[in-house]
Short mmCIF file of C-alpha atoms in Angstrom, two decimals:
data_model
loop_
_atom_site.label_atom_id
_atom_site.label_comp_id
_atom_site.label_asym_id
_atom_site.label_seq_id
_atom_site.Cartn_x
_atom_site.Cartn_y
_atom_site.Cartn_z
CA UNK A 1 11.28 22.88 28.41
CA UNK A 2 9.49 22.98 24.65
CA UNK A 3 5.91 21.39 25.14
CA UNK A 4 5.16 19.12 22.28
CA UNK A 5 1.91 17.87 21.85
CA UNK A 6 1.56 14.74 18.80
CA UNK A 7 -1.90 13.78 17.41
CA UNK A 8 -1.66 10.72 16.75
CA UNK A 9 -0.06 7.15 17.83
CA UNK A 10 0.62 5.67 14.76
CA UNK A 11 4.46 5.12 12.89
CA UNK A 12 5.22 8.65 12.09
CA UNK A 13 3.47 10.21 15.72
CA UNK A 14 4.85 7.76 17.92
CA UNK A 15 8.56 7.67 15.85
CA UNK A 16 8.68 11.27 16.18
CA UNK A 17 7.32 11.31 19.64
CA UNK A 18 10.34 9.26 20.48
CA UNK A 19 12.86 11.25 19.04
CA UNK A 20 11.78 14.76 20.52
CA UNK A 21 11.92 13.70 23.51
CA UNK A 22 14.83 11.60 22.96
CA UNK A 23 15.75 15.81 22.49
CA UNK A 24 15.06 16.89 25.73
CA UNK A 25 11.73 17.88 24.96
CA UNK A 26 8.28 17.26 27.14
CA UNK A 27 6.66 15.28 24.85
CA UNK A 28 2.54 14.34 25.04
CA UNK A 29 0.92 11.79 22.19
CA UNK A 30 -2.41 11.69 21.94
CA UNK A 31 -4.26 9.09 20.27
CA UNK A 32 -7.64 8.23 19.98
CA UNK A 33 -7.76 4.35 20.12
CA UNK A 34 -7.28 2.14 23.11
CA UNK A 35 -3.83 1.35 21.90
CA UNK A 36 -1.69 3.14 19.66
CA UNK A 37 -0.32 1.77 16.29
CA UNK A 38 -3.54 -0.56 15.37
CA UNK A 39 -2.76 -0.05 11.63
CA UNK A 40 0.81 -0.81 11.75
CA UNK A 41 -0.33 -4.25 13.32
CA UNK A 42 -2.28 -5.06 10.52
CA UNK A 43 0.56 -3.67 7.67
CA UNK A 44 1.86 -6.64 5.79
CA UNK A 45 -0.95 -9.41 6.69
CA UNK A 46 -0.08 -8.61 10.32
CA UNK A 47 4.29 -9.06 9.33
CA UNK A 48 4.64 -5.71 8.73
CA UNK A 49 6.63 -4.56 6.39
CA UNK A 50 9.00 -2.07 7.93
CA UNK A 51 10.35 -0.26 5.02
CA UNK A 52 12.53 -1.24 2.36
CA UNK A 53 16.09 -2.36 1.55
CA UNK A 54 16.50 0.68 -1.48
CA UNK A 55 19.53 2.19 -0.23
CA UNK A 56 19.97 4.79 -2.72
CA UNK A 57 17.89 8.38 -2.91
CA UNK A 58 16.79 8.19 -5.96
CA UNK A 59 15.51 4.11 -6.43
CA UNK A 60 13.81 5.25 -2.98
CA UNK A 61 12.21 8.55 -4.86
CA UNK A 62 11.03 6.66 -7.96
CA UNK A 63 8.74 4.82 -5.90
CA UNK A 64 6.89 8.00 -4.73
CA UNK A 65 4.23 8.56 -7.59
CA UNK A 66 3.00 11.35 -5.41
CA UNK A 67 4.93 14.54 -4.92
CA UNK A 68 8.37 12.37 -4.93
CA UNK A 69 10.35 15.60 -4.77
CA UNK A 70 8.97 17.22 -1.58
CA UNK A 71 10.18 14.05 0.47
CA UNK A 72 14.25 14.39 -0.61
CA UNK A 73 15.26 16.05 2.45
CA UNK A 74 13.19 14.12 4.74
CA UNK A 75 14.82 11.05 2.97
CA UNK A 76 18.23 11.98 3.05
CA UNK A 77 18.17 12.78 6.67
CA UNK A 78 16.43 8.72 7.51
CA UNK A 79 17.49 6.69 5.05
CA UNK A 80 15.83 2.99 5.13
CA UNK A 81 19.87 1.65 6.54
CA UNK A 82 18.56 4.39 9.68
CA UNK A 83 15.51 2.72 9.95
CA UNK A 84 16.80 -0.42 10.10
CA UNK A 85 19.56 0.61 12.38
CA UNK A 86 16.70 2.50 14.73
CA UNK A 87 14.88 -1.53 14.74
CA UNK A 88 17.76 -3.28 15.21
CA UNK A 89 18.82 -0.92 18.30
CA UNK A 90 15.70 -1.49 19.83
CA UNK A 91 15.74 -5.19 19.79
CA UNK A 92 13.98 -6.12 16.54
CA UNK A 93 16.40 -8.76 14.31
CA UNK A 94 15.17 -7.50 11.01
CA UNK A 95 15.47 -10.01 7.21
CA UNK A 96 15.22 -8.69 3.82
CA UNK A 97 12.84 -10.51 1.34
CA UNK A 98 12.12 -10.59 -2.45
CA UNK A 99 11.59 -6.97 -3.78
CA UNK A 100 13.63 -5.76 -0.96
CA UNK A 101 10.76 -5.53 1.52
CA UNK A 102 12.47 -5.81 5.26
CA UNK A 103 10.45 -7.53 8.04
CA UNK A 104 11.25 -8.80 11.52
CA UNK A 105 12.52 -11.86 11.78
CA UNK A 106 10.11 -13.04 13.79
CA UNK A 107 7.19 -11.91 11.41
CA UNK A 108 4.87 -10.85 13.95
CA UNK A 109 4.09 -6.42 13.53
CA UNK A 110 3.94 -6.48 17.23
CA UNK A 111 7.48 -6.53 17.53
CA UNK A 112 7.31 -3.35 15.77
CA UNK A 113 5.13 -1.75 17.50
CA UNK A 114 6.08 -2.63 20.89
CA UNK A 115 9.88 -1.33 19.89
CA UNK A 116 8.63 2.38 19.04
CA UNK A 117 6.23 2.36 21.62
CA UNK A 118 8.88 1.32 24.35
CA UNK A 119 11.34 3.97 22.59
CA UNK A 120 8.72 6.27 23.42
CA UNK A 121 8.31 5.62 26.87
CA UNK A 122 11.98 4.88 27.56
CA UNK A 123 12.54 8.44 26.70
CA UNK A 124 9.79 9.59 29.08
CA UNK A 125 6.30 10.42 26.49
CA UNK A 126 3.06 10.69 27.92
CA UNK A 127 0.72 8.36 25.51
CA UNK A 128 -2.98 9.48 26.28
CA UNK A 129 -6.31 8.34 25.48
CA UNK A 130 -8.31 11.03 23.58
CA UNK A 131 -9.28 12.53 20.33
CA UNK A 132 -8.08 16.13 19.69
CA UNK A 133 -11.07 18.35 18.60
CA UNK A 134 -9.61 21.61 17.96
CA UNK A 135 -6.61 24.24 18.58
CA UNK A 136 -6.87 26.96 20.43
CA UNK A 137 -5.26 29.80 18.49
CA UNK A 138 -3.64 33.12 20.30
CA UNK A 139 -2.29 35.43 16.93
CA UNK A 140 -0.86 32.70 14.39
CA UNK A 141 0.35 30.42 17.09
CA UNK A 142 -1.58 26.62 18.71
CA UNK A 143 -1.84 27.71 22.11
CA UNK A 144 -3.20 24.45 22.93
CA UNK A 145 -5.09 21.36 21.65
CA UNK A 146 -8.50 20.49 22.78
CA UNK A 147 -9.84 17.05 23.09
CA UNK A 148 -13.52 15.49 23.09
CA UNK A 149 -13.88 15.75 26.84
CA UNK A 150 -12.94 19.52 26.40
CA UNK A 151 -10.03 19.60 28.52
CA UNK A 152 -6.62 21.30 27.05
CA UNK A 153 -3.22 20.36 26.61
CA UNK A 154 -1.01 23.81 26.42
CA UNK A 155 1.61 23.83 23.65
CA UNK A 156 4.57 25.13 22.41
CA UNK A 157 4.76 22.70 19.15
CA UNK A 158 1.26 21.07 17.27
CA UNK A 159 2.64 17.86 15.51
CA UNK A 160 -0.13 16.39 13.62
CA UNK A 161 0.47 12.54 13.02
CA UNK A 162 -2.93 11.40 12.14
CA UNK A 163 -2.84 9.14 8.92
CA UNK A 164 -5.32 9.13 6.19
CA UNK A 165 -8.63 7.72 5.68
CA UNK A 166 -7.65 3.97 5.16
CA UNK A 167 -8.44 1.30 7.55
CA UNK A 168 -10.58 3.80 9.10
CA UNK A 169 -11.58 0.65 11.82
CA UNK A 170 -7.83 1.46 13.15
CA UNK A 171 -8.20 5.11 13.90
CA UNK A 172 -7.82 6.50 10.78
CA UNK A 173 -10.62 8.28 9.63
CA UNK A 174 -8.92 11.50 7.90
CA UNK A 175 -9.43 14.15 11.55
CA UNK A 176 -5.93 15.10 10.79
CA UNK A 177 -7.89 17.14 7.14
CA UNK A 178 -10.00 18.41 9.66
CA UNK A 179 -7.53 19.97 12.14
CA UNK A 180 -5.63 21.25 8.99
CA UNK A 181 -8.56 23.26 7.13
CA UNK A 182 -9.44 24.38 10.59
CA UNK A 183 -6.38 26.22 10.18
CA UNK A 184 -6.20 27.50 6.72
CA UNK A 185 -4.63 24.41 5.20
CA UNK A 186 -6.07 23.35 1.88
CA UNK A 187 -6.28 19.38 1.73
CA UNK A 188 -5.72 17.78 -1.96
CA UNK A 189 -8.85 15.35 -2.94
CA UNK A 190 -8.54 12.00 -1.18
CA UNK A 191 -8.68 8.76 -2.59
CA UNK A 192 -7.70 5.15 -2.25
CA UNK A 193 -4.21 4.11 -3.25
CA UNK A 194 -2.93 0.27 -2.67
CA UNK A 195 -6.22 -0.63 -3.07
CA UNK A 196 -8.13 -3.64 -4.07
CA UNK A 197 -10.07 -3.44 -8.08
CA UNK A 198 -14.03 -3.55 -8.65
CA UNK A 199 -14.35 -5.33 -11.85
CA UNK A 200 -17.62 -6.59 -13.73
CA UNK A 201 -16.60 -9.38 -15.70
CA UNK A 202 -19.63 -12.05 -15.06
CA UNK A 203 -17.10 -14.99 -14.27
CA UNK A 204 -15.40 -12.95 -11.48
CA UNK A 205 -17.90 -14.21 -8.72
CA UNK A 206 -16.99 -17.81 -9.71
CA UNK A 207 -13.72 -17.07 -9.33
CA UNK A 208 -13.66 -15.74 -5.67
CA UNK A 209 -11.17 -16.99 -3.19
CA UNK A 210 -8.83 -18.31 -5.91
CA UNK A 211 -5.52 -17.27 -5.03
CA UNK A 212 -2.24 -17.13 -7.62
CA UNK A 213 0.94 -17.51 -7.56
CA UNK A 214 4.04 -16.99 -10.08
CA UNK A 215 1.59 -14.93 -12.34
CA UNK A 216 2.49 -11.43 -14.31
CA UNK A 217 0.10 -8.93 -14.61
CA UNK A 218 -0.02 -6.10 -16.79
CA UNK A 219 -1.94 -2.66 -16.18
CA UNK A 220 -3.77 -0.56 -19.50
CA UNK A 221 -4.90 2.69 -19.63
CA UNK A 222 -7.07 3.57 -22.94
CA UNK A 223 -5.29 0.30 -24.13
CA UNK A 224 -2.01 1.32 -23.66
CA UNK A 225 0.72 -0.41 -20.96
CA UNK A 226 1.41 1.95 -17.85
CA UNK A 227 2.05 -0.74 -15.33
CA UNK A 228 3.49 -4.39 -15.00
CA UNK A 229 4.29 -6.63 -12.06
CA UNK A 230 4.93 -10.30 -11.21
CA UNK A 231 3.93 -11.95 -8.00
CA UNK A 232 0.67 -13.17 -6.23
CA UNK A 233 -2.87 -11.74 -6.73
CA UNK A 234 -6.52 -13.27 -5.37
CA UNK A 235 -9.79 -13.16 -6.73
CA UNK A 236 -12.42 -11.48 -4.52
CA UNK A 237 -16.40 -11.33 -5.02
CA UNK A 238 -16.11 -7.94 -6.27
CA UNK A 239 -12.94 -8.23 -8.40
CA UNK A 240 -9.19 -8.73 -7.72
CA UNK A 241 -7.17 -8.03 -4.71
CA UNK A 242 -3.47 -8.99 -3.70
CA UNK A 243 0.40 -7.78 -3.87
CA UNK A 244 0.51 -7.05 -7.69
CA UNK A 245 -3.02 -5.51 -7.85
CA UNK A 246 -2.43 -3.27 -5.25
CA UNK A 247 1.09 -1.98 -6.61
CA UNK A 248 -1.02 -1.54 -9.99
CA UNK A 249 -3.87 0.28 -7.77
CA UNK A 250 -1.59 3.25 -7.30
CA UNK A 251 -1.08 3.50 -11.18
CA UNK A 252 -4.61 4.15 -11.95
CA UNK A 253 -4.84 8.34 -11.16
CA UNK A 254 -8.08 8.53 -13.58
CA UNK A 255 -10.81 5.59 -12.58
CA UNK A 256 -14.16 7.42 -14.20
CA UNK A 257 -12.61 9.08 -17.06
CA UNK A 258 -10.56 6.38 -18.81
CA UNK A 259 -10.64 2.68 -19.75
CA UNK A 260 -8.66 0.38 -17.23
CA UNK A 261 -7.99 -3.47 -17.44
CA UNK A 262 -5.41 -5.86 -16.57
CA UNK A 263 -4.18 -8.68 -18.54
CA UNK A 264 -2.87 -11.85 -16.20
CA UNK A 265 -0.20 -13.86 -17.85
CA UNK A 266 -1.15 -17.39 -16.10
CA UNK A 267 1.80 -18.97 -17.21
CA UNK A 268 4.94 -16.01 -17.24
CA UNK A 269 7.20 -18.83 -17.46
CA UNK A 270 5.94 -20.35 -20.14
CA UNK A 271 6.42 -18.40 -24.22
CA UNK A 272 3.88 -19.51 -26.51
CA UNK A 273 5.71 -22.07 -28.14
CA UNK A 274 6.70 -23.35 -25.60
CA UNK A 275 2.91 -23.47 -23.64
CA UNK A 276 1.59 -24.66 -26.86
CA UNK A 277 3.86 -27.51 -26.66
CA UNK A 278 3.00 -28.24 -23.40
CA UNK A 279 -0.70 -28.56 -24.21
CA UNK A 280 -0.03 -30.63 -27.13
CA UNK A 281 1.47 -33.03 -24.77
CA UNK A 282 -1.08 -33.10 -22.21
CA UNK A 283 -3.74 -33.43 -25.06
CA UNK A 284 -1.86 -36.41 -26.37
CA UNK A 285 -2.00 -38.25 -23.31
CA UNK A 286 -5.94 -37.31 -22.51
CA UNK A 287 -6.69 -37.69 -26.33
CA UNK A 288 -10.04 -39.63 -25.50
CA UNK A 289 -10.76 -36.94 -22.65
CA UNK A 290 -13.40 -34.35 -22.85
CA UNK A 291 -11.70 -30.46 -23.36
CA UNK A 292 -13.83 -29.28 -19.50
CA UNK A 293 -11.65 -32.47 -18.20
CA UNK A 294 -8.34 -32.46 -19.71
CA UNK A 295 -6.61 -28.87 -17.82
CA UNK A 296 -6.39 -30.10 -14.37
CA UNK A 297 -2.51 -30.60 -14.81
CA UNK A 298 -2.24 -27.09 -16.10
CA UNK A 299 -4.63 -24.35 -14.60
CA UNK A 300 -6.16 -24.14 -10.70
CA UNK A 301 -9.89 -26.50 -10.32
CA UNK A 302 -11.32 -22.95 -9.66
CA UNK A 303 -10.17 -21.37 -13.25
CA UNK A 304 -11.31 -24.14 -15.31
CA UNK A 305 -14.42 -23.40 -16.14
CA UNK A 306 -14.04 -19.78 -16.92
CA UNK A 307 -11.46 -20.65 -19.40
CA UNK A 308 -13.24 -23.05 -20.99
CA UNK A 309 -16.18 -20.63 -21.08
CA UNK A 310 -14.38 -17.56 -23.02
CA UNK A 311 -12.42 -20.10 -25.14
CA UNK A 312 -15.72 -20.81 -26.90
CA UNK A 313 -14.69 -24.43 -27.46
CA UNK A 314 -17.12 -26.96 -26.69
CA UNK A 315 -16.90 -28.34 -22.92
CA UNK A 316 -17.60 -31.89 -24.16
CA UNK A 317 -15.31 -31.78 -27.12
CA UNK A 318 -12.40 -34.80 -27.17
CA UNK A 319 -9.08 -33.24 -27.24
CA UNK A 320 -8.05 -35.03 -29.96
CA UNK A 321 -10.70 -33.60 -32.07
CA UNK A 322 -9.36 -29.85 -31.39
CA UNK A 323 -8.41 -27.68 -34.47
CA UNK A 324 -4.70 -26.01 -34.45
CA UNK A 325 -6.08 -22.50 -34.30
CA UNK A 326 -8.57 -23.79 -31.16
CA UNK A 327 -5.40 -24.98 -29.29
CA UNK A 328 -2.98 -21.63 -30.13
CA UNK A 329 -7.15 -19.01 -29.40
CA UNK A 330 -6.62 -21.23 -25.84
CA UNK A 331 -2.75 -20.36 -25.56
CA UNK A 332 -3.29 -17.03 -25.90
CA UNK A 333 -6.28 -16.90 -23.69
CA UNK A 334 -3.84 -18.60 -20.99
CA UNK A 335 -0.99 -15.78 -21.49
CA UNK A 336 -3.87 -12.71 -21.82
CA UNK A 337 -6.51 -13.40 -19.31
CA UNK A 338 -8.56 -10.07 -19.68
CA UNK A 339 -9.92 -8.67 -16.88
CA UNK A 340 -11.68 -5.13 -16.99
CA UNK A 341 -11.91 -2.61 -14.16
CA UNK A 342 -14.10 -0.11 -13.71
CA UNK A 343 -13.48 1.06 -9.62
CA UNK A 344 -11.58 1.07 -6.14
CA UNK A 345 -13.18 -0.35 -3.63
CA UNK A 346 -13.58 1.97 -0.53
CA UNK A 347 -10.56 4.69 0.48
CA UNK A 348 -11.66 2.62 3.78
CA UNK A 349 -9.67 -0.80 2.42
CA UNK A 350 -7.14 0.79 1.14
CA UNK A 351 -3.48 0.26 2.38
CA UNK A 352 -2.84 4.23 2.21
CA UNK A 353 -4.68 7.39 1.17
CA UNK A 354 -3.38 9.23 -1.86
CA UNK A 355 -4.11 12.40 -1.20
CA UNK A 356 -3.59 14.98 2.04
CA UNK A 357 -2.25 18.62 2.81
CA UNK A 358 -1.28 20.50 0.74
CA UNK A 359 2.91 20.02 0.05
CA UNK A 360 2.98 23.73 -1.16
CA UNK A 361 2.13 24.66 2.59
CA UNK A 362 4.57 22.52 4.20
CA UNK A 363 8.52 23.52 4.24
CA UNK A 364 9.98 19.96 3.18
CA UNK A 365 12.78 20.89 4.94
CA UNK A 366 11.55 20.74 8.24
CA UNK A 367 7.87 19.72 7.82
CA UNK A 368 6.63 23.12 9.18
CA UNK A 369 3.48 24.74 8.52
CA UNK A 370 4.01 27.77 5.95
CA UNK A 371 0.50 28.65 7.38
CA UNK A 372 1.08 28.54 11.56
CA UNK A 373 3.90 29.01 12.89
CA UNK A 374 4.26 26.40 15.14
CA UNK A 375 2.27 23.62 13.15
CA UNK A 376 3.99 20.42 11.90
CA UNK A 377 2.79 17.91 9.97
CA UNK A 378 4.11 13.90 9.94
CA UNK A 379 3.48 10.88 7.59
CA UNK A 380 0.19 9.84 5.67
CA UNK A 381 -1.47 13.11 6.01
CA UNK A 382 0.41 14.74 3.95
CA UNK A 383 -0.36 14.67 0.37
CA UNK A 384 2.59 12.03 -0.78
CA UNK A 385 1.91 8.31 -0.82
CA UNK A 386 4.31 5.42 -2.57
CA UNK A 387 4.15 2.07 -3.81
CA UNK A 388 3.55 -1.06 -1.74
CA UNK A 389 6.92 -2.17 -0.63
CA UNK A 390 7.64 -0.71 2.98
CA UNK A 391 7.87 2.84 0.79
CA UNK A 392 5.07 4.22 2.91
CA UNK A 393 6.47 3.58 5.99
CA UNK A 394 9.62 5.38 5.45
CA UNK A 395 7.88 8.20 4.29
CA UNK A 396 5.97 8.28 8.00
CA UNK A 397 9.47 7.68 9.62
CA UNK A 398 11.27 10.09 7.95
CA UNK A 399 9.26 12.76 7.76
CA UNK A 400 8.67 12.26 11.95
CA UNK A 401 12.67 12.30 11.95
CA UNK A 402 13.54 15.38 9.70
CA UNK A 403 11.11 16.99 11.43
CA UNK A 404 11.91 16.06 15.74
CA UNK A 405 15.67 17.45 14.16
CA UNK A 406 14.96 20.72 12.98
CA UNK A 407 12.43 21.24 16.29
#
């Protein structure tokens, strides 16, 4: 019987785990953390968001920034319907919400994770506590793994499952790039993707904790558009954090060497005419009001002050005193709320890694090492990441898939 051995007990180890020995294969995951899948029960503010509802190849492709084209095969063999089939199967009522993005119904990751860990043990896989050190090679083949307490598993199949670098408190702190090198892989340059922005504006501080809703937000590089996105977003101590920044976080493949901001439409809803209107009304009604107290109807407590402050218009002026062209500078501050970024915060607090081994080693058909002959590779250590959206995810599940098949 073919001895597999899986490093790591995240989504793609313990999916693929599953499945080989679903095969007929002894199967063996080893993972380093008291319980396997700690990151998946923190994916999607602890919902997690299983993978998503694009049921054609290519709207599932064009969300892959990252070396879209090595994942076709692996996609076309697990499609997200499979996934969601695999869920269901297991016991796991699934719901689709906006932007496609499927959760369980119950909205609670452990439900996840408890389905592919039971799948794995159902089908008779050995999940062990330990942290894989090295392989022990015999010509260009892993004879075995070792672990930290320098015992050995013997091998016929290495499947290395180990994540990236992000949320390195779960497990992940990038051993997988390790094992690799150790072995003649090369490992692209790592860095955060899905990732919360450092930016220096002075009024950010004052603006931390202040969560939006219904807001656009628009990404420029060197001043010109490469990224827009409408949903929720929070201010942080450092910067800005949330859905839409970390979608635009994965856009940004040059922090250090060009100019990045975002521009926040506050109002989406609302054209300029029609938001000027708006304030005219409000203005008539507070017309003895001072401008610092008359926006409570229209922008958060928190934001006030800052957009008084860059309006440049006198906290203690009456509304009624305020020029046209005061009025239409405030409008547009409202619709273009300017906020530069100069950084990611750390690869550590980022959703995914961008970065990983290198694709040119791997046969996408079967996720093989080109280098060792009976080396596989699974999920977010490879060098292809996606957009927030359950994208990632799928990648990890069917990669682990396409590859458990062509074992």
């Amino acid at each position: 019987m073919k001895k597999v051995v899986v490093i790591g007990g995240g989504a793609a180890g313990l999916m693929c785990a599953g499945r080989c020995a679903q095969r007929g294969f002894d199967v063996t995951v080893v993972e380093k953390m008291d319980r396997p899948a700690r990151k998946l029960m923190i994916t999607g503010k602890g919902r997690c968001n299983v993978t998503n509802a694009s049921f054609e190849l290519d709207d599932l492709i064009s969300n892959v920034p990252t070396n879209p084209r090595f994942l076709y095969s692996a996609f076309s063999n697990f499609m997200p319907y499979d996934t969601m089939a695999f869920f269901e199967e297991q016991g796991v009522p699934l719901k689709i919400e906006r932007g496609n993005r499927v959760f369980p119904v119950s909205d609670k990751a452990v439900d996840i994770v408890d389905a592919l860990v039971g799948y794995c043990k159902n089908n008779g896989v050995k999940i062990i506590h330990g942290c894989v050190k090295a392989f022990e090679m015999q010509e260009n083949l892993i004879k075995s793994v070792v672990l930290d307490d320098k015992s050995k598993l013997d091998c016929d199949v290495a499947v290395v499952a180990t994540g990236g670098k992000s949320y390195s408190k779960t497990g992940s702190t990038g051993d997988g790039y390790t094992l690799a090198k150790s072995v003649g892989h090369t490992v692209t340059p790592i860095k955060p993707s899905l990732v919360p922005l450092v930016c220096p504006n002075n009024f950010i501080p004052k603006l931390q904790g202040l969560s939006l809703k219904n807001i656009s937000l628009t990404l420029f590089e060197n001043g010109r558009e490469i990224y827009s996105d409408f949903g929720e977003m929070l201010f942080t101590h450092y910067g800005l954090s949330g859905p839409v920044v970390l979608s635009a976080s994965s856009h940004i493949r040059n922090m250090g060497k060009a100019d990045y901001s975002v521009v926040i439409d506050l109002k989406p809803a609302l054209d300029f005419d029609t938001l000027d209107k708006r304030i005219q009304r409000d203005f008539t009604q507070l017309s003895n009001k001072d401008f610092i107290n008359s926006l409570n109807k229209l922008l958060p407590k928190k934001l006030i002050p800052v957009i008084v402050l860059l309006s440049g218009i006198e906290p203690s002026k009456k509304v009624n005193q305020l020029t046209k062209e005061e009025r239409h500078s405030l409008v547009k501050l409202i619709k273009n709320f300017k906020v530069d970024v100069t950084g990611f915060r750390p690869v550590e607090e980022a959703i995914v890694t961008s970065g990983g081994v290198n694709v040119k080693e791997i046969d996408p058909k079967t996720m093989k090492s080109k280098i060792v002959d009976n080396l596989y590779f699974a999920g977010e250590v490879i060098d292809v990441d996606a957009y927030t959206g359950g994208f990632n995810l799928q990648i990890a599940f069917s990669t682990a898939v396409l590859l458990a098949d062509k074992l």
